[in-house]
Coordinates of N, CA and C in Angstrom, one line a residue:
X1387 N 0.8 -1.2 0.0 CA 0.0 0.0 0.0 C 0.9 1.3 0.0
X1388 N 2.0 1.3 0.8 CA 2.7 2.4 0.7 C 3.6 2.7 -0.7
X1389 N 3.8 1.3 -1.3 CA 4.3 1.8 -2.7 C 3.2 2.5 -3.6
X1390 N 2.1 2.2 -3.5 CA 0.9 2.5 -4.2 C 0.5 4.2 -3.8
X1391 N 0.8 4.3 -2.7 CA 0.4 5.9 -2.3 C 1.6 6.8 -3.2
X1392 N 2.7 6.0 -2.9 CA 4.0 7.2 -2.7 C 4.0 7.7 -4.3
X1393 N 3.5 6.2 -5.8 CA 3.8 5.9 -6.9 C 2.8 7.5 -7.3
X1394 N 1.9 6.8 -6.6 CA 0.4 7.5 -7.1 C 0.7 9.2 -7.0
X1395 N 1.7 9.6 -6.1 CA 1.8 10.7 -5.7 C 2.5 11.3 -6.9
X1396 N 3.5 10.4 -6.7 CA 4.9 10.9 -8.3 C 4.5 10.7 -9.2
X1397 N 3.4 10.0 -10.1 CA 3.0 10.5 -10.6 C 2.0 11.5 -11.0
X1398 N 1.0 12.1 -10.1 CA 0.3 13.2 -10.0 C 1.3 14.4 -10.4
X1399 N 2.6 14.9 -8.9 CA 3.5 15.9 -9.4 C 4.3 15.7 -11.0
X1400 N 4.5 14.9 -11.5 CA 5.3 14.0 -12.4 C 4.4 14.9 -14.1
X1401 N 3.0 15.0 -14.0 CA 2.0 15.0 -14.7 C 1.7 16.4 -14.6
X1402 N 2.0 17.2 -13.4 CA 1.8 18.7 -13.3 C 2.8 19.0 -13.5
X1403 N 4.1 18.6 -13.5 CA 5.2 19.2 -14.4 C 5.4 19.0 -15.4
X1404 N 5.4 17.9 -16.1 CA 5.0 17.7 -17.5 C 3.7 19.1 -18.1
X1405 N 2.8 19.5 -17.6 CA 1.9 20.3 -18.1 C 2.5 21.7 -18.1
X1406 N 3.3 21.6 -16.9 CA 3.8 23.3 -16.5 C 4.8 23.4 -17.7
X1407 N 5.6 22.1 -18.2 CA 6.9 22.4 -18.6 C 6.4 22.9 -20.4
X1408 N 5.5 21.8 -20.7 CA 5.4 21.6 -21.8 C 4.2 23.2 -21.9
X1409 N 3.9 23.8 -21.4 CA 2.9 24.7 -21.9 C 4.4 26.4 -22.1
X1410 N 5.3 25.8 -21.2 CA 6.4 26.9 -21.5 C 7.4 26.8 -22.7
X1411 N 7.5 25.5 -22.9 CA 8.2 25.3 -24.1 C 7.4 23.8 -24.8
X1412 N 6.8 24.2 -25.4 CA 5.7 23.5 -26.5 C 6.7 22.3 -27.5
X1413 N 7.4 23.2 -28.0 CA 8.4 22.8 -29.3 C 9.1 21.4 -28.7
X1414 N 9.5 21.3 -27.3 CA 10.2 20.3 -26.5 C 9.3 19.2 -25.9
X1415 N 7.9 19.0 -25.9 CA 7.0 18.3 -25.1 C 7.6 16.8 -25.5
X1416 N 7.9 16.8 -26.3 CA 8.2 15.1 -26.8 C 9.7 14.9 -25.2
X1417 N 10.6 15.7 -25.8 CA 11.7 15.4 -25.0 C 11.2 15.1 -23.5
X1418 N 10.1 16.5 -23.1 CA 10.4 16.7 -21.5 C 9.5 15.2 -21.4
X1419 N 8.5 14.8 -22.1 CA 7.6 13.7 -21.5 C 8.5 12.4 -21.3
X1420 N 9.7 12.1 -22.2 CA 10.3 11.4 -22.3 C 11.5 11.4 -21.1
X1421 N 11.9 12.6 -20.7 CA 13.3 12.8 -19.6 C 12.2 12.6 -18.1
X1422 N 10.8 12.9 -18.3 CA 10.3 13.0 -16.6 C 10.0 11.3 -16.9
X1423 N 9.3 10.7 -17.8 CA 9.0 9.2 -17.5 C 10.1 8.4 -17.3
X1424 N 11.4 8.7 -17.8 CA 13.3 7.9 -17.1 C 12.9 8.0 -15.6
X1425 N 12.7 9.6 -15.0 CA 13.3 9.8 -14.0 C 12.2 8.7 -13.0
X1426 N 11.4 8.9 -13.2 CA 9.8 7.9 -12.7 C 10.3 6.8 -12.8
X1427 N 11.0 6.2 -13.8 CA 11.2 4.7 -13.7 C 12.5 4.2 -13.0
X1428 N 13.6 5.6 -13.1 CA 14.4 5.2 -12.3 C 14.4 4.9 -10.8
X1429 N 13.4 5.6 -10.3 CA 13.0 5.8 -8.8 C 12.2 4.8 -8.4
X1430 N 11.5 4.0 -9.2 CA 10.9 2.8 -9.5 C 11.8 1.8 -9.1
X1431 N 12.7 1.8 -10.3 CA 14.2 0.7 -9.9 C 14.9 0.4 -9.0
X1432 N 14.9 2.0 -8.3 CA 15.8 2.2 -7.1 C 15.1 1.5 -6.1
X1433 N 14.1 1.4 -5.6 CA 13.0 1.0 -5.0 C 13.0 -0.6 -4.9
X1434 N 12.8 -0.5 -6.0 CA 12.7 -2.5 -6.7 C 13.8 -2.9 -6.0
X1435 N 15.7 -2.3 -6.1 CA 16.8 -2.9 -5.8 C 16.4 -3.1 -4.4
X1436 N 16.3 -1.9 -3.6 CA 16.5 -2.3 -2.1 C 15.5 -3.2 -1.2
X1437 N 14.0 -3.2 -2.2 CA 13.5 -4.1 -2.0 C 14.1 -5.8 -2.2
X1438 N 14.6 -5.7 -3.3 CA 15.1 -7.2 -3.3 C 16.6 -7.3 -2.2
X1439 N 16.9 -6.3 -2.1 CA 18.1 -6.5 -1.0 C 18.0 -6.7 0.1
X1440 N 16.7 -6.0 0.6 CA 16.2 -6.1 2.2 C 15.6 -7.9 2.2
X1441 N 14.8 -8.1 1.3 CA 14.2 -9.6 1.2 C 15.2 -10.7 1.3
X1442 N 16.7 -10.5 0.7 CA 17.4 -11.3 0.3 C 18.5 -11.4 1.5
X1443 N 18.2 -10.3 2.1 CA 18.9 -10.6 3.8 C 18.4 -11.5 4.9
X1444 N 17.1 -10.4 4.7 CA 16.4 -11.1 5.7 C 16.0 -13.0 5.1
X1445 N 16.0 -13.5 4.5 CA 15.8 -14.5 4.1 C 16.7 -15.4 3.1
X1446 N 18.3 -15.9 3.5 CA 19.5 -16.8 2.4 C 18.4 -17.8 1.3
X1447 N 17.0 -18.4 2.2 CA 17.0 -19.6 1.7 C 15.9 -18.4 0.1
X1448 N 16.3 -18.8 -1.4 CA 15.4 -18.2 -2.4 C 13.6 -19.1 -2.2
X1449 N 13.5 -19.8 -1.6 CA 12.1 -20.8 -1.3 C 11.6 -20.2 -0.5
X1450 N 12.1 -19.3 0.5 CA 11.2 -19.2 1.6 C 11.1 -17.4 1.6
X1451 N 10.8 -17.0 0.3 CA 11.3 -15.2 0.7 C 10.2 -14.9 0.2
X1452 N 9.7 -13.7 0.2 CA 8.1 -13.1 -0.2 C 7.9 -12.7 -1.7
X1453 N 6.9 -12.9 -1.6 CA 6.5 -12.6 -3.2 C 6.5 -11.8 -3.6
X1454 N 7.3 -10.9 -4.2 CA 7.6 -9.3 -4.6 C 7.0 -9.2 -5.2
X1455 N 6.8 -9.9 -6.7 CA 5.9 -9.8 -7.9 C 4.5 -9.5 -7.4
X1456 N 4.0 -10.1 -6.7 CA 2.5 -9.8 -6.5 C 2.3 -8.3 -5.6
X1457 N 3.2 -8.4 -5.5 CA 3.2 -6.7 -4.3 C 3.0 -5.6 -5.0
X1458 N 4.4 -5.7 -6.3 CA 4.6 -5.0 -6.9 C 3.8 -4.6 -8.2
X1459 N 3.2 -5.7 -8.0 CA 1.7 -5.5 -9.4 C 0.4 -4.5 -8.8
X1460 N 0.5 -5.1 -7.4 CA -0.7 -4.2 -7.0 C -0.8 -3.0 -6.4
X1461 N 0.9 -2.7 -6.3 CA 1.3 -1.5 -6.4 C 1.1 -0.6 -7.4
X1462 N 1.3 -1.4 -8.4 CA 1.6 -0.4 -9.7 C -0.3 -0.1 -10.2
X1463 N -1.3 -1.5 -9.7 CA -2.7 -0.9 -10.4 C -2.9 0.4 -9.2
X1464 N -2.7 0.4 -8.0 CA -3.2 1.5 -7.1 C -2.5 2.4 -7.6
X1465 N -1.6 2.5 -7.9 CA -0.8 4.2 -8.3 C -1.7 4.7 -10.0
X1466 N -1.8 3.4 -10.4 CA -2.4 3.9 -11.6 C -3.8 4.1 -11.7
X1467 N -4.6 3.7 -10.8 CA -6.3 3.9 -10.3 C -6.2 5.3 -9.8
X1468 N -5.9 5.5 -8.8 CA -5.9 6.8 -8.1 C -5.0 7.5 -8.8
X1469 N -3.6 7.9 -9.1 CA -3.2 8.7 -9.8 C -4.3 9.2 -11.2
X1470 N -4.9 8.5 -11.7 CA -5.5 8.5 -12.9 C -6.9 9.3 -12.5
X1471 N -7.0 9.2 -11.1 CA -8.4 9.8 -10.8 C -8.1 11.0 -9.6
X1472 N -7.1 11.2 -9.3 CA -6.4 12.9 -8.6 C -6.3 13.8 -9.7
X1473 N -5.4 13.0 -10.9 CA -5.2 13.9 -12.3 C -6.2 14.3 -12.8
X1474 N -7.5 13.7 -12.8 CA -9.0 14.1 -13.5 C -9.8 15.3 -12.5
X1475 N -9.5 15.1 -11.2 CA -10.0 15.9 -10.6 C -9.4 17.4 -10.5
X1476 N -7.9 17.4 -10.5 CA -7.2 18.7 -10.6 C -7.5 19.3 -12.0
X1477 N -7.5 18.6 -12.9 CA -7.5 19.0 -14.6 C -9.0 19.7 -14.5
X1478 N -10.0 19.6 -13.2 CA -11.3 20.0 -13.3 C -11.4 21.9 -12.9
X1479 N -9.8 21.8 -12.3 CA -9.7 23.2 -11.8 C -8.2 23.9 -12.6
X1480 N -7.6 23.2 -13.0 CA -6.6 23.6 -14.0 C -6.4 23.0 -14.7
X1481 N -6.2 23.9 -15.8 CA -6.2 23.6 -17.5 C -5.1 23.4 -18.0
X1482 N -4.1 23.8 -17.2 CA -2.7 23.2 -17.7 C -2.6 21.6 -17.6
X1483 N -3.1 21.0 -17.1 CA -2.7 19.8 -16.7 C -3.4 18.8 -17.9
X1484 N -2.7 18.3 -18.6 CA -3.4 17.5 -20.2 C -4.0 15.9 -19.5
X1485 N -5.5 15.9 -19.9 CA -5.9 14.7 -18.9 C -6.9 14.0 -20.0
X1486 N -7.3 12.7 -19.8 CA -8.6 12.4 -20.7 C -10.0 12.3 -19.9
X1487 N -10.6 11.4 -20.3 CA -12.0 11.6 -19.6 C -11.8 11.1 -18.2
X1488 N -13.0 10.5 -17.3 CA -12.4 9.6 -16.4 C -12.2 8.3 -16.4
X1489 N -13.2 7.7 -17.8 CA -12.9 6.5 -17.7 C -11.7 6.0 -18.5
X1490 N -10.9 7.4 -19.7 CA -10.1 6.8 -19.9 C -8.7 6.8 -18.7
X1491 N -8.6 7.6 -17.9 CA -7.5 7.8 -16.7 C -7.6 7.1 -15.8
X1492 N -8.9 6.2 -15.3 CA -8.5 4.8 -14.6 C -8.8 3.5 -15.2
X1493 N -9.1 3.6 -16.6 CA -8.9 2.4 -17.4 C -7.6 2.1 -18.3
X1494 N -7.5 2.9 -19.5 CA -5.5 3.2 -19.6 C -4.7 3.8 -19.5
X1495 N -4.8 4.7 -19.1 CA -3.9 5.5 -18.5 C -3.3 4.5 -16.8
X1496 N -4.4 4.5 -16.4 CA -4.0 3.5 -15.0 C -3.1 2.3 -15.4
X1497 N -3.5 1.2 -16.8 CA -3.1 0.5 -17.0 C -1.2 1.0 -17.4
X1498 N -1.0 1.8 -17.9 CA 0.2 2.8 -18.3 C 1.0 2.8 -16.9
X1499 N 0.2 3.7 -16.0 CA 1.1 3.5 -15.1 C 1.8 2.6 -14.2
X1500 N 0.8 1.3 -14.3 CA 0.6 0.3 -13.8 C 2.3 -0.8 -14.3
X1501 N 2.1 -0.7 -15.7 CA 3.5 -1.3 -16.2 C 4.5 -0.5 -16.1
X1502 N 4.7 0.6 -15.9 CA 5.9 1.6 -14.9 C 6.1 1.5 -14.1
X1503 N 5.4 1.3 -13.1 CA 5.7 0.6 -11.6 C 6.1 -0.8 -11.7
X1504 N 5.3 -1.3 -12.4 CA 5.6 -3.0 -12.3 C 7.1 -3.6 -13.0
X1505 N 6.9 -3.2 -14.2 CA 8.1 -4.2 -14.7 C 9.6 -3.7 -14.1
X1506 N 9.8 -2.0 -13.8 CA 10.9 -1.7 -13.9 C 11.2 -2.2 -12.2
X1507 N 9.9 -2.2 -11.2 CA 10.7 -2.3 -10.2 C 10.7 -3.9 -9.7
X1508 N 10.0 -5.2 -10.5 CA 10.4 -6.3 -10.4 C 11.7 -6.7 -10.6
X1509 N 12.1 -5.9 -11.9 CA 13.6 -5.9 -12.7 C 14.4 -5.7 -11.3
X1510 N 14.3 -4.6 -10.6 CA 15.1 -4.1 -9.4 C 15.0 -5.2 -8.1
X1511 N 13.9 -5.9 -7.9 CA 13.9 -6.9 -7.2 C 14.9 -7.7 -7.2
X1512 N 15.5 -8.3 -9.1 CA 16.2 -9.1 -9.3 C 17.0 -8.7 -9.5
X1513 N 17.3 -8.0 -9.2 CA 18.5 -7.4 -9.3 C 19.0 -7.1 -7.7
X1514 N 18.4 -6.5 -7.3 CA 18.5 -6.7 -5.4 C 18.9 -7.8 -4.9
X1515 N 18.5 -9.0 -5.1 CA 18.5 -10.3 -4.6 C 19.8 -10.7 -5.4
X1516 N 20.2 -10.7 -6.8 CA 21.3 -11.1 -7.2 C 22.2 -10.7 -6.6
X1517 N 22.4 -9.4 -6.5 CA 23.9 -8.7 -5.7 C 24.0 -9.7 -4.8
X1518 N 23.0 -9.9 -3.4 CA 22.9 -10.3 -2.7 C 23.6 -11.9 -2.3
X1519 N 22.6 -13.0 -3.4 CA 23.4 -13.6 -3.6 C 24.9 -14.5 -4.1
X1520 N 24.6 -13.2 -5.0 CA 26.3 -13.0 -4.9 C 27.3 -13.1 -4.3
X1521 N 27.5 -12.6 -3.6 CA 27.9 -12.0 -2.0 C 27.0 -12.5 -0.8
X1522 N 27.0 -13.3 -0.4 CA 26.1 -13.1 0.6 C 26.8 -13.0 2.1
X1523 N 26.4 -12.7 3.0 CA 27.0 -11.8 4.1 C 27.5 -13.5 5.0
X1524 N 28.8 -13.1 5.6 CA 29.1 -14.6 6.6 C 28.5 -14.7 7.6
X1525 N 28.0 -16.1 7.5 CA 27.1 -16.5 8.9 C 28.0 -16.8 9.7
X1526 N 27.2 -16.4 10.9 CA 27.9 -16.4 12.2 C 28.3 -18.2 12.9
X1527 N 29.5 -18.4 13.3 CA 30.3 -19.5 13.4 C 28.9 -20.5 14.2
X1528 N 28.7 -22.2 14.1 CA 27.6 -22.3 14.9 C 25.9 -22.5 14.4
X1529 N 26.1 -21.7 13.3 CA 24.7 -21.1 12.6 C 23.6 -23.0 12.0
X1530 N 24.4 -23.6 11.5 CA 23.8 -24.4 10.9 C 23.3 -25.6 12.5
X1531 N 24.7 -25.6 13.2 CA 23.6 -26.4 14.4 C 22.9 -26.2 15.3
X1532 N 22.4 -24.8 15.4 CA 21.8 -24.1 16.2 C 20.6 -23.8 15.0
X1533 N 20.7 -24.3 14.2 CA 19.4 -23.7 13.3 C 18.1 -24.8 13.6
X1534 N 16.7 -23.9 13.6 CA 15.7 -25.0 14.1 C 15.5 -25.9 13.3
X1535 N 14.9 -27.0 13.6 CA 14.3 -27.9 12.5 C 13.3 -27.4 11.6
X1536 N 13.0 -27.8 10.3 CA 12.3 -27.9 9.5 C 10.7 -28.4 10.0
X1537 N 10.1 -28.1 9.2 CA 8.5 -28.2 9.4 C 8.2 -29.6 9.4
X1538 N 9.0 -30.7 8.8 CA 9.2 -32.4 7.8 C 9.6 -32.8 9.3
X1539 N 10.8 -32.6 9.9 CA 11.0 -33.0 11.5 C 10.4 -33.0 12.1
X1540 N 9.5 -31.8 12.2 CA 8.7 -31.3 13.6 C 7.8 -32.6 12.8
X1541 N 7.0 -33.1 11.8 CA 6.2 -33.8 11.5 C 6.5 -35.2 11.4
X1542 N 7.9 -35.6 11.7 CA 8.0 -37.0 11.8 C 8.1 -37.1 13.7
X1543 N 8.5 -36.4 13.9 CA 8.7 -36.4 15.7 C 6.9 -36.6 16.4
X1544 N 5.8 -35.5 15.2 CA 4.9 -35.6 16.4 C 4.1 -37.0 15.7
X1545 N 4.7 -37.8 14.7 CA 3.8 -38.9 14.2 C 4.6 -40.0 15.1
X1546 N 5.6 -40.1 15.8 CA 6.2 -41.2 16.7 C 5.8 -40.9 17.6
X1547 N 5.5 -39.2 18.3 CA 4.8 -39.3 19.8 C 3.5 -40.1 19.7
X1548 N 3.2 -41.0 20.9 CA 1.9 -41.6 20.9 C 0.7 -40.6 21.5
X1549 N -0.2 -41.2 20.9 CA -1.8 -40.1 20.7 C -2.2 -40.5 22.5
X1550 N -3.3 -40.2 22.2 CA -4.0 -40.0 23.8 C -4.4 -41.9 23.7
X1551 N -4.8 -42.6 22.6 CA -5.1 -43.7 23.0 C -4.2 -44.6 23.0
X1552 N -2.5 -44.3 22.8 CA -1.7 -45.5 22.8 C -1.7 -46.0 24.3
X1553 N -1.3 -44.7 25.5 CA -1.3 -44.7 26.9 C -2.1 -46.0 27.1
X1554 N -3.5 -45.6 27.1 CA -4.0 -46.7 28.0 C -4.1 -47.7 27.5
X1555 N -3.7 -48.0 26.1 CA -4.0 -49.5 25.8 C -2.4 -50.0 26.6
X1556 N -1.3 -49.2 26.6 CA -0.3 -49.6 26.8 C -0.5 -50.1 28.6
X1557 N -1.6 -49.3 28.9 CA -1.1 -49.5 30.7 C -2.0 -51.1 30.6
X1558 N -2.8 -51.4 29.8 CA -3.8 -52.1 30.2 C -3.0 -53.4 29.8
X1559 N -2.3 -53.4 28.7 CA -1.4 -54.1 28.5 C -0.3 -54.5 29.7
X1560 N 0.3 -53.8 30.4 CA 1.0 -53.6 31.1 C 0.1 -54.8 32.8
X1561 N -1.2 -54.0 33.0 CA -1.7 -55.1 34.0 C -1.8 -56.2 33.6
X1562 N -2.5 -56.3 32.4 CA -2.6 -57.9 32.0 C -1.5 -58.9 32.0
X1563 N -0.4 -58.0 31.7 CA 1.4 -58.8 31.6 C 1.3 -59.5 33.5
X1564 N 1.3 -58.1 34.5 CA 1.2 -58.0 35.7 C 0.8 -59.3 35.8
X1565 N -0.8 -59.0 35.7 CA -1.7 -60.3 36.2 C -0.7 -61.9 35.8
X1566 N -0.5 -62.0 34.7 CA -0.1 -63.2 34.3 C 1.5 -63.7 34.8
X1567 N 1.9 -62.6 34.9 CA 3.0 -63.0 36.1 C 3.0 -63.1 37.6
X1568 N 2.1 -63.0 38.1 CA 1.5 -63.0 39.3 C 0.8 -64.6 39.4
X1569 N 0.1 -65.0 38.3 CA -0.5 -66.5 38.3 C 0.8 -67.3 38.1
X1570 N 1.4 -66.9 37.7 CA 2.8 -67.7 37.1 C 3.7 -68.1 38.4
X1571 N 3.8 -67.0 38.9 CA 4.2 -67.0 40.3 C 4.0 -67.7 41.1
X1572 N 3.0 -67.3 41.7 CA 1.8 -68.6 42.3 C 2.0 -69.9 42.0
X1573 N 1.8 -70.1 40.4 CA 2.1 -71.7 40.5 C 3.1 -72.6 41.4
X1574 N 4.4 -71.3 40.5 CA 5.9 -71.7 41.0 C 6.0 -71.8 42.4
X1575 N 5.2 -71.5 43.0 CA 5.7 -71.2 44.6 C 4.8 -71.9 45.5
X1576 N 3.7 -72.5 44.6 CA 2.5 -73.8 45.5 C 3.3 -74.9 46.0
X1577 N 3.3 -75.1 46.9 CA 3.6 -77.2 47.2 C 3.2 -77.9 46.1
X1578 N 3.9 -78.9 45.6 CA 3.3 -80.2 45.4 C 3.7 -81.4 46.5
X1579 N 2.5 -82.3 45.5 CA 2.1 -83.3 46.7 C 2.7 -84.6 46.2
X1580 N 3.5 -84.6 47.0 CA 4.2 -86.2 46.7 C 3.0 -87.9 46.8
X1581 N 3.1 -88.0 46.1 CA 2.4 -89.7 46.3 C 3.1 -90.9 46.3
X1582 N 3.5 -91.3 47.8 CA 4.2 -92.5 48.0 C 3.9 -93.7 47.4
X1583 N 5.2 -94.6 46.6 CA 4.5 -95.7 46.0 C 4.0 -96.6 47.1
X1584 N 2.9 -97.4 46.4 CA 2.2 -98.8 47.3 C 3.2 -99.9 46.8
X1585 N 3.8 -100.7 47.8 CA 4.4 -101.7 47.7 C 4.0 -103.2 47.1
X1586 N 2.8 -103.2 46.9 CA 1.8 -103.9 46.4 C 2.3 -103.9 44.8
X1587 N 2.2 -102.5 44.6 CA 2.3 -102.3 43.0 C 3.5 -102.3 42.7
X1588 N 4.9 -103.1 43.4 CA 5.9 -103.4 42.2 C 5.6 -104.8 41.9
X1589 N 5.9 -104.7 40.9 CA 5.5 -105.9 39.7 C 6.7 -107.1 40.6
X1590 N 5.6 -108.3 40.4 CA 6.4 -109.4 40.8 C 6.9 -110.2 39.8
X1591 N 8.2 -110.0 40.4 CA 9.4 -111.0 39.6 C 9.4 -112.7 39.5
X1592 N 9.4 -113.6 38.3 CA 8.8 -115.1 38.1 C 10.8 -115.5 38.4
X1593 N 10.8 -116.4 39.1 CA 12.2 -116.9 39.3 C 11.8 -118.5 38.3
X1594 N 13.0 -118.1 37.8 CA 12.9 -119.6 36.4 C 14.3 -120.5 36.4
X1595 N 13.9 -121.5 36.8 CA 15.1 -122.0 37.4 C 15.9 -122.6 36.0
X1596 N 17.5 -123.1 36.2 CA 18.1 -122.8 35.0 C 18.4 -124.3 34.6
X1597 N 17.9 -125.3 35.8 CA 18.3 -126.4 35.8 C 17.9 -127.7 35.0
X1598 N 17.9 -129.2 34.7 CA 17.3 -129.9 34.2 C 16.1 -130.5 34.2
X1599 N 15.5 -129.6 35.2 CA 14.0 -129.4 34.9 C 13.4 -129.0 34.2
X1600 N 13.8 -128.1 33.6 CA 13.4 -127.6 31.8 C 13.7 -128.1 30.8
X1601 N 14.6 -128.9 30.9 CA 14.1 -130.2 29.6 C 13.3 -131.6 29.8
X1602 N 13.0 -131.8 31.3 CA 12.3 -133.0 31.1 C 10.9 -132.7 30.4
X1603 N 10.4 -133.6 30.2 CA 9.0 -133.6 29.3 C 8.0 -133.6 30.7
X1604 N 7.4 -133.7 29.5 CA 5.6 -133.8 30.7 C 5.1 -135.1 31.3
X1605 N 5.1 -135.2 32.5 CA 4.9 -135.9 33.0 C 5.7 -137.0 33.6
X1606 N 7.1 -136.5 33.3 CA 8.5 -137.4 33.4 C 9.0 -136.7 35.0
X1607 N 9.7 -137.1 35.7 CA 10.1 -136.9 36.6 C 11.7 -136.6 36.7
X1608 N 11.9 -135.6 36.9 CA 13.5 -135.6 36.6 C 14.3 -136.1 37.4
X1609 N 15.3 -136.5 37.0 CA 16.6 -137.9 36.9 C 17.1 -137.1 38.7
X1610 N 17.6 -138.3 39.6 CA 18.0 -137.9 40.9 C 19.6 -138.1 40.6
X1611 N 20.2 -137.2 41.0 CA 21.8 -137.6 41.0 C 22.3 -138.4 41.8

């Protein structure tokens, strides 16, 4: 907004010197219209540089710095809206000042001024910023590991912190482990009950004698020594 007031302004004075100049010397209006719109565009330029110089400090990274271009556009329609409609209004009380209707002074005329503002002081933008990066000023010793993280970090850090419902599944988890080591325990640490064998229940042993008894036959009596 303030480039748009200041534009709007220098051109109003810009446009009553142009009328003063050219009504004194007629023969020259080509030249003077031509030496006042330089000086307008130079001031334009100058403007554009330190804008791109102040952006290009304040901000090394070229991704993260402001949009000059769109600043500088809507700068250039306000100087040319209002300039185009101050000049209609003064032309209503002096005649020196060479003006057209009103719709032609905020439709092209506005548009006229509009690309005086704009192109020469985007030009100055890049031109601002090149110097800059050119040269650019030495960071202070320290700078890169003291610098904060990126937006991508801060976004992998808060997707590993756990949400509000990891907690309690985790505690609930955590008793149920509890509980089941606690029964486990218990087992380990009950008596068992011994059960003495019954003497009854070892298996009885058949004694088989090795002698000449086992080959007599049936019903034979074995031989007496």
């Amino acid at each position: 907004m303030l480039r748009g007031l200041v534009f709007a302004a220098a051109m109003v004075v810009l446009r009553l010197l142009q009328g003063a100049l050219i009504n004194a010397w007629q023969t020259q209006a080509g030249l003077i219209s031509v030496v006042l719109l330089i000086l307008f565009v130079i001031g334009v330029a100058i403007w554009g540089v330190l804008d791109g110089r102040a952006d290009a400090k304040a901000q090394p990274d070229p991704d993260r710095r402001q949009d000059l271009a769109m600043t500088w556009l809507l700068a250039g329609l306000f100087a040319g809206i209002v300039s185009g409609a101050v000049a209609w209004l003064i032309a209503l009380f002096y005649q020196g000042l060479y003006t057209g209707g009103l719709i032609n002074e905020v439709t092209t005329f506005a548009a006229f001024t509009a690309l005086l503002v704009f192109v020469p002081g985007i030009i100055g933008v890049a031109v601002g910023r090149w110097r800059i990066d050119r040269n650019p000023p030495p960071r202070p010793e320290g700078a890169d590991e003291e610098r904060a993280d990126t937006d991508v970090f801060s976004a992998v850090r808060g997707d590993e912190a756990p949400t509000g419902e990891i907690p309690a599944q985790t505690a609930a988890g955590a008793q149920a482990e509890e509980r089941t080591g606690s029964i486990a325990t218990a087992e380990r640490e009950a008596p068992t009950e011994t059960i003495p064998a019954a003497g009854d229940d070892d298996a009885k042993t058949e004694v088989i004698r090795t002698d000449d008894a086992r080959h007599a036959k049936p019903g034979e009596e074995p031989e007496k020594g």
